[in-house]
Each structure stands twice: as C-alpha cells, then as structure tokens.
PDB file of C-alpha atoms in Angstrom:
ATOM      1  CA  UNK T   1      -2.704   4.050   1.446  1.00 87.00           C
ATOM      2  CA  UNK T   2       0.415   5.905   2.360  1.00 91.00           C
ATOM      3  CA  UNK T   3       1.259   4.154   5.621  1.00 93.00           C
ATOM      4  CA  UNK T   4       1.469   0.469   6.527  1.00 94.00           C
ATOM      5  CA  UNK T   5       2.977  -1.594   9.332  1.00 94.00           C
ATOM      6  CA  UNK T   6       6.307  -3.430   9.138  1.00 94.00           C
ATOM      7  CA  UNK T   7       7.469  -5.292  12.246  1.00 93.00           C
ATOM      8  CA  UNK T   8       4.882  -3.452  14.359  1.00 89.00           C
ATOM      9  CA  UNK T   9       5.889   0.111  13.301  1.00 94.00           C
ATOM     10  CA  UNK T  10       4.285   2.455  10.798  1.00 94.00           C
ATOM     11  CA  UNK T  11       6.264   3.147   7.615  1.00 96.00           C
ATOM     12  CA  UNK T  12       5.437   5.590   4.870  1.00 95.00           C
ATOM     13  CA  UNK T  13       5.434   4.361   1.284  1.00 95.00           C
ATOM     14  CA  UNK T  14       8.517   5.537  -0.624  1.00 95.00           C
ATOM     15  CA  UNK T  15      11.322   4.264  -2.797  1.00 94.00           C
ATOM     16  CA  UNK T  16      13.220   2.846   0.200  1.00 95.00           C
ATOM     17  CA  UNK T  17      10.144   1.324   1.935  1.00 95.00           C
ATOM     18  CA  UNK T  18       9.690  -2.457   2.117  1.00 95.00           C
ATOM     19  CA  UNK T  19       7.875  -4.137  -0.800  1.00 96.00           C
ATOM     20  CA  UNK T  20       5.452  -5.965   1.507  1.00 95.00           C
ATOM     21  CA  UNK T  21       3.805  -4.755   4.668  1.00 95.00           C
ATOM     22  CA  UNK T  22       0.650  -5.192   6.710  1.00 93.00           C
ATOM     23  CA  UNK T  23      -2.494  -3.012   6.547  1.00 91.00           C
ATOM     24  CA  UNK T  24      -2.930  -1.181   9.894  1.00 90.00           C
ATOM     25  CA  UNK T  25      -6.750  -1.465   9.656  1.00 87.00           C
ATOM     26  CA  UNK T  26      -7.369  -5.135   8.829  1.00 87.00           C
ATOM     27  CA  UNK T  27      -3.980  -6.901   9.083  1.00 87.00           C
ATOM     28  CA  UNK T  28      -3.962  -8.001   5.455  1.00 88.00           C
ATOM     29  CA  UNK T  29      -0.899  -8.024   3.209  1.00 91.00           C
ATOM     30  CA  UNK T  30      -0.271  -4.856   1.224  1.00 92.00           C
ATOM     31  CA  UNK T  31       2.184  -4.417  -1.639  1.00 94.00           C
ATOM     32  CA  UNK T  32       4.171  -1.235  -2.417  1.00 96.00           C
ATOM     33  CA  UNK T  33       3.298   0.247  -5.821  1.00 95.00           C
ATOM     34  CA  UNK T  34       4.194   3.346  -7.744  1.00 96.00           C
ATOM     35  CA  UNK T  35       2.703   5.510 -10.445  1.00 95.00           C
ATOM     36  CA  UNK T  36       4.171   8.281 -12.523  1.00 96.00           C
ATOM     37  CA  UNK T  37       2.419  11.674 -12.320  1.00 91.00           C
ATOM     38  CA  UNK T  38       2.072  14.284 -15.021  1.00 91.00           C
ATOM     39  CA  UNK T  39       5.317  15.890 -13.928  1.00 93.00           C
ATOM     40  CA  UNK T  40       7.301  12.641 -14.401  1.00 92.00           C
ATOM     41  CA  UNK T  41       7.786  12.071 -10.659  1.00 94.00           C
ATOM     42  CA  UNK T  42       6.830   8.793  -9.014  1.00 96.00           C
ATOM     43  CA  UNK T  43       4.220   8.583  -6.254  1.00 95.00           C
ATOM     44  CA  UNK T  44       4.533   5.549  -3.969  1.00 96.00           C
ATOM     45  CA  UNK T  45       1.630   3.885  -2.131  1.00 94.00           C
ATOM     46  CA  UNK T  46       0.540   0.566  -0.597  1.00 93.00           C
ATOM     47  CA  UNK T  47      -2.338  -1.466  -2.011  1.00 90.00           C
ATOM     48  CA  UNK T  48      -3.930  -4.643  -0.787  1.00 88.00           C
ATOM     49  CA  UNK T  49      -2.673  -7.798  -2.483  1.00 84.00           C
ATOM     50  CA  UNK T  50      -4.594  -8.767  -5.632  1.00 79.00           C
ATOM     51  CA  UNK T  51      -6.821 -11.827  -5.586  1.00 73.00           C
ATOM     52  CA  UNK T  52      -7.377 -11.914  -1.858  1.00 71.00           C
ATOM     53  CA  UNK T  53     -10.971 -11.521  -0.659  1.00 66.00           C
ATOM     54  CA  UNK T  54     -11.153  -9.401   2.444  1.00 70.00           C
ATOM     55  CA  UNK T  55     -13.190  -6.626   3.968  1.00 76.00           C
ATOM     56  CA  UNK T  56     -11.105  -3.658   4.982  1.00 81.00           C
ATOM     57  CA  UNK T  57     -12.477  -0.248   5.887  1.00 74.00           C
ATOM     58  CA  UNK T  58      -9.571   1.439   4.070  1.00 71.00           C
ATOM     59  CA  UNK T  59     -10.210  -0.504   0.829  1.00 66.00           C
ATOM     60  CA  UNK T  60     -12.468   1.064  -1.825  1.00 64.00           C
ATOM     61  CA  UNK T  61     -15.730  -0.805  -2.308  1.00 61.00           C
ATOM     62  CA  UNK T  62     -18.010   0.664  -5.011  1.00 62.00           C
TER      63      UNK T  62
END
C-alpha cells in the first residue's frame, strides 16, 4: 500500500517516510519497504508486518 497513518495523519511511502506506521483499514502495524525497478529506481511501499495473523481488506489473500 502506498499510504499509511502516522500520528493520525496519512503519509505516502517514500525515502523520508517513517519506517513503521499503521494500516488505515485494519489498524495493524505496517513496515516501509522498497524494491528496485527495471530502471534502477526504488519504489517505496508499506506492507503488513510479517508473522502477524490478521484479516485486513487491503491485504492480499489468495
């Protein structure tokens, strides 16, 4: 996800964004991550914390 809540306000994932935030849909902890695209640029996003069992409508469930 691109946006998460920090201290009650929405922030967009980016290099200067906080490392930990809160999911706006379920209130769970999300961690900032990054991946490198084919052009060598980084893409930043938030992902739910690993190892935590939760049901979030924004989380992928195959």
